[in-house]
């Protein structure tokens, strides 16, 4: 079985972080989102992975996945952003006659995707769709389930949802879906919806099954989702201190990578500190990830994601639930209230106080 990861778009809902880089390379728990997706597929036994990219995303995606072991990655060009169905269609030549899954690379599954792949093979399905029950399914594809796990109806973003079962970010398909995509008409928003293709497959009496997600699931489409995903992943963190720690107190699960330094600081895990980072006279609270080469000095940070080469300095700086981009700077000069739920884009600077 092969896998397709669509990664041609930038992710406008995550601006300003995605002004300079595509969503799949944003990091949670100090790893690009797309690398979490690839690891999940590999754990399920899928090693042939096609990543659909555009001219805007190819360079960043290539850099993010370079050096990953145990998988064979092929890049597939999507020259027009015409929806998920189109992204799947452009991968047809690469997929060939294989069964395949489509994994939306900004989704995270606590218990992986093996159960959906196993169901697909065990039941000889034409399609298997991962489902999750949500309070407001109007922003998702929505499924109606019949007997024995069969999906009887699938509608993309309905104004009046027929159920609370939303489509999560994983689909398994036999090659028959390509025949449907060849004749599929664009939706009202001008895109080729994969849910419309599956709905046609249902009408043609295809064997389309739904399976509910077990454990947590996150769609990292908005800044608050990134913070939540970071928290969920760090809950599984195990302590590993390989960097230099001096006159500091580490409590709970803390990772200090080789080349990182922690000096005269308090670290309350779960916290992960990447190689080359320097933490000095600081407090890092739980659910914080600090990227490579970052500097945090005389500051307090918790429940936050600090990306590579960021700089956070001076005692007046107190960050909580913040996303700080690559090479961004937050510098405090005087007494200020804490910064809560704040997003600072790449290479931006914020100076506070007088």
Short mmCIF file of C-alpha atoms in Angstrom, two decimals:
data_model
loop_
_atom_site.label_atom_id
_atom_site.label_comp_id
_atom_site.label_asym_id
_atom_site.label_seq_id
_atom_site.Cartn_x
_atom_site.Cartn_y
_atom_site.Cartn_z
CA UNK A 1 0.00 0.00 0.00
CA UNK A 2 1.16 3.53 -0.79
CA UNK A 3 0.29 6.87 0.81
CA UNK A 4 -0.33 10.37 -0.52
CA UNK A 5 0.27 13.44 1.66
CA UNK A 6 -1.19 16.62 0.10
CA UNK A 7 1.17 19.52 0.88
CA UNK A 8 0.79 22.03 -1.94
CA UNK A 9 -0.99 24.80 0.00
CA UNK A 10 0.40 27.31 2.49
CA UNK A 11 -2.39 27.20 5.09
CA UNK A 12 -3.97 30.65 5.25
CA UNK A 13 -5.71 30.02 8.59
CA UNK A 14 -2.28 29.84 10.25
CA UNK A 15 -1.10 33.25 9.15
CA UNK A 16 1.13 35.05 10.08
CA UNK A 17 3.19 31.88 10.64
CA UNK A 18 2.51 30.67 7.09
CA UNK A 19 3.38 33.89 5.28
CA UNK A 20 6.94 32.63 4.84
CA UNK A 21 6.55 28.82 4.95
CA UNK A 22 3.90 26.18 4.35
CA UNK A 23 1.81 24.73 7.16
CA UNK A 24 3.24 21.17 7.03
CA UNK A 25 6.71 22.37 8.10
CA UNK A 26 5.48 24.17 11.22
CA UNK A 27 6.74 22.37 14.30
CA UNK A 28 4.98 20.79 17.25
CA UNK A 29 7.02 19.04 19.93
CA UNK A 30 10.10 20.21 17.96
CA UNK A 31 9.28 18.21 14.83
CA UNK A 32 7.61 19.40 11.58
CA UNK A 33 3.96 18.36 11.40
CA UNK A 34 4.60 16.48 8.16
CA UNK A 35 7.32 14.42 9.85
CA UNK A 36 4.82 13.32 12.50
CA UNK A 37 2.54 12.22 9.65
CA UNK A 38 5.31 10.28 7.90
CA UNK A 39 6.25 8.56 11.17
CA UNK A 40 2.60 7.56 11.70
CA UNK A 41 2.41 6.04 8.20
CA UNK A 42 5.71 4.22 8.68
CA UNK A 43 4.49 2.74 11.97
CA UNK A 44 1.47 1.39 10.06
CA UNK A 45 3.78 -0.33 7.57
CA UNK A 46 3.54 2.19 4.71
CA UNK A 47 6.95 3.21 3.42
CA UNK A 48 6.19 4.42 -0.13
CA UNK A 49 4.95 7.97 0.33
CA UNK A 50 4.10 10.52 -2.35
CA UNK A 51 4.04 14.15 -1.18
CA UNK A 52 2.02 16.48 -3.41
CA UNK A 53 3.78 19.85 -3.56
CA UNK A 54 3.58 23.12 -5.46
CA UNK A 55 6.25 25.60 -6.54
CA UNK A 56 5.51 27.49 -3.32
CA UNK A 57 6.01 24.53 -0.99
CA UNK A 58 8.49 22.19 -2.67
CA UNK A 59 11.69 23.71 -1.22
CA UNK A 60 10.43 23.90 2.37
CA UNK A 61 8.85 20.45 2.31
CA UNK A 62 11.96 18.88 0.77
CA UNK A 63 14.12 20.43 3.48
CA UNK A 64 11.78 19.29 6.27
CA UNK A 65 11.77 15.61 5.25
CA UNK A 66 15.38 15.34 4.11
CA UNK A 67 17.23 12.51 5.84
CA UNK A 68 14.19 10.63 7.11
CA UNK A 69 15.05 6.94 7.29
CA UNK A 70 12.95 3.90 6.51
CA UNK A 71 10.66 5.55 3.93
CA UNK A 72 10.76 6.16 0.17
CA UNK A 73 9.54 9.67 -0.59
CA UNK A 74 8.48 10.91 -4.04
CA UNK A 75 7.47 14.51 -4.75
CA UNK A 76 4.46 15.01 -7.02
CA UNK A 77 3.69 18.42 -8.55
CA UNK A 78 0.28 20.06 -8.29
CA UNK A 79 0.38 23.18 -10.46
CA UNK A 80 -3.11 24.40 -9.58
CA UNK A 81 -4.80 24.47 -6.17
CA UNK A 82 -8.08 22.83 -7.14
CA UNK A 83 -8.94 20.86 -4.02
CA UNK A 84 -8.12 17.57 -2.37
CA UNK A 85 -9.71 15.51 -5.14
CA UNK A 86 -7.39 17.19 -7.64
CA UNK A 87 -4.36 16.56 -5.41
CA UNK A 88 -5.22 12.86 -5.41
CA UNK A 89 -5.83 12.83 -9.15
CA UNK A 90 -2.38 14.25 -10.00
CA UNK A 91 -0.83 11.32 -8.10
CA UNK A 92 -2.53 8.70 -10.28
CA UNK A 93 0.54 7.81 -12.35
CA UNK A 94 2.67 7.40 -9.23
CA UNK A 95 0.05 5.28 -7.43
CA UNK A 96 -0.48 2.98 -10.43
CA UNK A 97 -2.55 -0.09 -9.60
CA UNK A 98 -1.80 -0.01 -5.87
CA UNK A 99 -4.21 0.52 -3.04
CA UNK A 100 -3.35 3.72 -1.23
CA UNK A 101 -4.30 6.03 1.59
CA UNK A 102 -4.54 9.81 1.67
CA UNK A 103 -3.21 11.33 4.88
CA UNK A 104 -3.79 15.04 5.42
CA UNK A 105 -0.40 16.01 6.76
CA UNK A 106 -1.72 18.55 9.25
CA UNK A 107 -3.65 15.88 11.17
CA UNK A 108 -2.39 13.95 14.18
CA UNK A 109 -3.78 10.67 15.53
CA UNK A 110 -2.89 9.49 19.03
CA UNK A 111 -3.26 5.81 18.13
CA UNK A 112 -1.99 6.02 14.57
CA UNK A 113 -3.73 4.85 11.41
CA UNK A 114 -3.14 1.10 11.41
CA UNK A 115 -6.73 0.26 12.39
CA UNK A 116 -8.10 1.97 9.26
CA UNK A 117 -5.64 0.21 6.95
CA UNK A 118 -6.39 -3.14 8.58
CA UNK A 119 -10.14 -2.59 8.11
CA UNK A 120 -9.63 -1.69 4.45
CA UNK A 121 -7.80 -4.95 3.74
CA UNK A 122 -9.96 -7.15 5.97
CA UNK A 123 -13.26 -6.03 4.44
CA UNK A 124 -12.05 -5.68 0.83
CA UNK A 125 -13.26 -2.08 0.78
CA UNK A 126 -13.25 0.42 -2.06
CA UNK A 127 -12.81 3.16 0.52
CA UNK A 128 -12.41 3.58 4.27
CA UNK A 129 -12.95 6.99 5.85
CA UNK A 130 -11.70 7.97 9.31
CA UNK A 131 -14.47 9.63 11.32
CA UNK A 132 -14.61 11.58 14.55
CA UNK A 133 -17.61 12.85 16.50
CA UNK A 134 -17.53 16.65 16.91
CA UNK A 135 -19.94 19.21 18.39
CA UNK A 136 -20.06 21.36 15.23
CA UNK A 137 -19.47 19.29 12.10
CA UNK A 138 -20.52 22.04 9.66
CA UNK A 139 -16.89 22.88 8.85
CA UNK A 140 -16.10 19.27 7.83
CA UNK A 141 -17.27 16.58 5.51
CA UNK A 142 -20.08 14.81 7.37
CA UNK A 143 -20.92 11.11 7.17
CA UNK A 144 -24.11 9.16 7.85
CA UNK A 145 -23.51 5.58 8.95
CA UNK A 146 -25.71 2.60 8.08
CA UNK A 147 -25.46 -1.06 9.00
CA UNK A 148 -22.19 -2.95 9.43
CA UNK A 149 -20.04 0.17 9.24
CA UNK A 150 -21.14 1.24 5.75
CA UNK A 151 -21.35 4.96 4.98
CA UNK A 152 -24.69 5.71 3.34
CA UNK A 153 -24.21 9.43 2.81
CA UNK A 154 -21.28 11.86 2.73
CA UNK A 155 -21.67 15.63 2.36
CA UNK A 156 -18.97 18.34 2.31
CA UNK A 157 -19.54 21.17 4.83
CA UNK A 158 -23.34 20.95 5.00
CA UNK A 159 -25.27 23.93 6.37
CA UNK A 160 -27.47 21.50 8.30
CA UNK A 161 -25.35 18.45 9.25
CA UNK A 162 -27.10 15.09 9.13
CA UNK A 163 -24.91 13.67 11.89
CA UNK A 164 -22.04 14.64 14.19
CA UNK A 165 -19.59 12.32 12.44
CA UNK A 166 -16.95 14.50 10.78
CA UNK A 167 -14.39 13.25 8.32
CA UNK A 168 -10.94 13.19 9.92
CA UNK A 169 -7.74 13.46 7.91
CA UNK A 170 -7.34 9.91 6.60
CA UNK A 171 -8.84 7.99 3.67
CA UNK A 172 -7.98 4.55 2.26
CA UNK A 173 -8.80 3.82 -1.39
CA UNK A 174 -8.60 1.19 -4.06
CA UNK A 175 -7.63 2.51 -7.53
CA UNK A 176 -11.33 2.61 -8.50
CA UNK A 177 -11.52 6.10 -6.96
CA UNK A 178 -9.45 7.43 -9.89
CA UNK A 179 -12.20 6.48 -12.33
CA UNK A 180 -14.64 8.55 -10.30
CA UNK A 181 -12.22 11.50 -10.12
CA UNK A 182 -11.81 11.53 -13.90
CA UNK A 183 -15.47 12.52 -14.39
CA UNK A 184 -15.93 14.51 -11.17
CA UNK A 185 -17.29 18.04 -11.57
CA UNK A 186 -16.01 20.93 -9.44
CA UNK A 187 -18.02 22.06 -6.43
CA UNK A 188 -19.64 25.49 -6.02
CA UNK A 189 -16.32 26.83 -4.74
CA UNK A 190 -14.54 25.61 -7.86
CA UNK A 191 -12.68 22.71 -6.24
CA UNK A 192 -12.74 18.96 -6.77
CA UNK A 193 -13.92 17.62 -3.42
CA UNK A 194 -12.79 14.16 -2.39
CA UNK A 195 -16.01 13.85 -0.39
CA UNK A 196 -17.99 14.34 -3.62
CA UNK A 197 -15.97 11.56 -5.24
CA UNK A 198 -16.67 9.22 -2.31
CA UNK A 199 -20.37 10.18 -2.43
CA UNK A 200 -20.46 9.12 -6.11
CA UNK A 201 -18.74 5.89 -5.17
CA UNK A 202 -21.50 5.25 -2.61
CA UNK A 203 -24.16 5.93 -5.26
CA UNK A 204 -22.46 3.39 -7.52
CA UNK A 205 -22.78 0.85 -4.67
CA UNK A 206 -19.11 0.87 -3.83
CA UNK A 207 -18.01 -0.72 -0.58
CA UNK A 208 -17.41 2.45 1.48
CA UNK A 209 -16.80 2.00 5.20
CA UNK A 210 -16.43 4.40 8.10
CA UNK A 211 -14.34 3.84 11.21
CA UNK A 212 -14.25 6.12 14.24
CA UNK A 213 -10.96 7.42 15.57
CA UNK A 214 -9.81 5.98 18.89
CA UNK A 215 -7.93 8.28 21.27
CA UNK A 216 -7.37 11.95 20.51
CA UNK A 217 -7.25 13.49 17.05
CA UNK A 218 -6.10 16.99 16.10
CA UNK A 219 -6.50 19.00 12.92
CA UNK A 220 -3.76 21.63 13.28
CA UNK A 221 -5.47 24.17 11.06
CA UNK A 222 -5.41 27.14 13.46
CA UNK A 223 -2.83 28.58 15.91
CA UNK A 224 -4.71 27.30 18.96
CA UNK A 225 -4.71 23.83 17.41
CA UNK A 226 -0.92 23.91 17.12
CA UNK A 227 -0.62 24.71 20.80
CA UNK A 228 -3.06 21.96 21.68
CA UNK A 229 -1.21 19.46 19.47
CA UNK A 230 2.07 20.44 21.12
CA UNK A 231 0.53 19.79 24.52
CA UNK A 232 -0.90 16.42 23.50
CA UNK A 233 2.39 15.21 22.03
CA UNK A 234 4.46 16.42 24.97
CA UNK A 235 2.25 14.43 27.34
CA UNK A 236 4.03 11.34 25.98
CA UNK A 237 7.52 12.82 26.50
CA UNK A 238 10.16 10.84 28.38
CA UNK A 239 13.07 12.55 30.09
CA UNK A 240 16.41 12.54 28.28
CA UNK A 241 19.09 15.04 29.27
CA UNK A 242 22.09 14.98 26.93
CA UNK A 243 22.90 18.69 26.90
CA UNK A 244 24.67 20.76 29.55
CA UNK A 245 22.69 21.60 32.71
CA UNK A 246 24.26 23.92 35.31
CA UNK A 247 22.83 25.17 38.64
CA UNK A 248 19.30 24.37 37.48
CA UNK A 249 16.26 22.40 38.63
CA UNK A 250 14.53 20.04 36.22
CA UNK A 251 11.20 18.52 37.27
CA UNK A 252 9.02 16.09 35.34
CA UNK A 253 9.65 14.94 31.78
CA UNK A 254 12.35 17.14 30.27
CA UNK A 255 14.38 16.61 27.10
CA UNK A 256 17.61 18.57 26.68
CA UNK A 257 19.19 17.66 23.36
CA UNK A 258 22.96 17.48 22.80
CA UNK A 259 24.45 20.94 22.42
CA UNK A 260 21.67 22.69 24.37
CA UNK A 261 22.52 24.55 27.58
CA UNK A 262 20.41 25.19 30.68
CA UNK A 263 21.97 27.62 33.17
CA UNK A 264 20.57 28.80 36.51
CA UNK A 265 17.02 28.00 35.43
CA UNK A 266 13.91 26.11 36.50
CA UNK A 267 12.35 23.71 34.01
CA UNK A 268 8.95 22.19 34.81
CA UNK A 269 8.17 19.44 32.33
CA UNK A 270 6.97 18.29 30.00
CA UNK A 271 9.44 20.47 28.13
CA UNK A 272 11.67 19.77 25.15
CA UNK A 273 14.75 21.90 24.39
CA UNK A 274 16.38 21.37 21.00
CA UNK A 275 20.06 21.24 20.13
CA UNK A 276 21.92 24.54 20.32
CA UNK A 277 19.28 26.29 22.45
CA UNK A 278 20.39 28.27 25.50
CA UNK A 279 18.18 28.76 28.56
CA UNK A 280 19.66 31.18 31.10
CA UNK A 281 18.17 32.63 34.32
CA UNK A 282 14.76 31.56 33.08
CA UNK A 283 11.66 29.62 33.98
CA UNK A 284 10.19 27.18 31.45
CA UNK A 285 6.79 25.90 32.45
CA UNK A 286 4.97 22.80 31.24
CA UNK A 287 4.06 22.03 27.62
CA UNK A 288 6.79 24.20 26.13
CA UNK A 289 9.00 23.29 23.17
CA UNK A 290 12.09 25.35 22.39
CA UNK A 291 13.55 25.14 18.90
CA UNK A 292 17.14 24.73 17.75
CA UNK A 293 19.47 27.63 18.44
CA UNK A 294 16.93 29.65 20.42
CA UNK A 295 17.86 31.90 23.34
CA UNK A 296 15.63 32.41 26.39
CA UNK A 297 17.22 34.64 29.03
CA UNK A 298 15.69 36.32 32.09
CA UNK A 299 12.21 35.32 30.97
CA UNK A 300 9.26 33.09 31.84
CA UNK A 301 7.64 30.85 29.21
CA UNK A 302 5.00 28.14 29.49
CA UNK A 303 2.46 26.35 27.27
CA UNK A 304 4.26 27.77 24.24
CA UNK A 305 6.01 26.80 21.00
CA UNK A 306 9.30 28.62 20.39
CA UNK A 307 10.72 27.96 16.94
CA UNK A 308 14.33 27.89 15.72
CA UNK A 309 16.76 30.74 16.50
CA UNK A 310 14.14 32.75 18.38
CA UNK A 311 15.25 35.15 21.11
CA UNK A 312 13.26 35.93 24.25
CA UNK A 313 15.00 38.15 26.76
CA UNK A 314 14.55 40.23 29.92
CA UNK A 315 12.62 39.58 33.10
CA UNK A 316 9.61 41.57 31.95
CA UNK A 317 8.87 39.01 29.23
CA UNK A 318 6.33 36.41 30.40
CA UNK A 319 4.82 34.27 27.66
CA UNK A 320 1.90 31.89 28.02
CA UNK A 321 0.26 29.97 25.16
CA UNK A 322 2.34 31.73 22.51
CA UNK A 323 3.67 30.74 19.09
CA UNK A 324 6.98 32.41 18.28
CA UNK A 325 8.30 31.98 14.73
CA UNK A 326 11.74 31.28 13.31
CA UNK A 327 14.30 33.99 14.21
CA UNK A 328 11.62 36.09 15.92
CA UNK A 329 12.59 38.34 18.85
CA UNK A 330 10.62 39.29 21.96
CA UNK A 331 12.55 41.79 24.07
CA UNK A 332 11.21 43.37 27.27
CA UNK A 333 12.52 46.58 28.82
CA UNK A 334 10.17 47.41 31.67
CA UNK A 335 7.43 45.99 33.83
CA UNK A 336 4.64 44.67 31.57
CA UNK A 337 1.74 42.24 31.97
CA UNK A 338 2.19 38.72 30.65
CA UNK A 339 1.65 38.01 26.97
CA UNK A 340 -1.12 35.45 26.51
CA UNK A 341 -2.21 33.63 23.33
CA UNK A 342 0.10 35.56 21.01
CA UNK A 343 1.49 34.67 17.58
CA UNK A 344 4.69 36.30 16.29
CA UNK A 345 5.63 35.51 12.70
CA UNK A 346 9.05 34.49 11.41
CA UNK A 347 11.87 37.04 11.66
CA UNK A 348 9.58 39.56 13.39
CA UNK A 349 10.54 41.62 16.41
CA UNK A 350 8.49 42.77 19.40
CA UNK A 351 9.98 45.20 21.94
CA UNK A 352 8.03 45.86 25.12
CA UNK A 353 8.25 48.45 27.87
CA UNK A 354 10.35 51.58 27.91
#
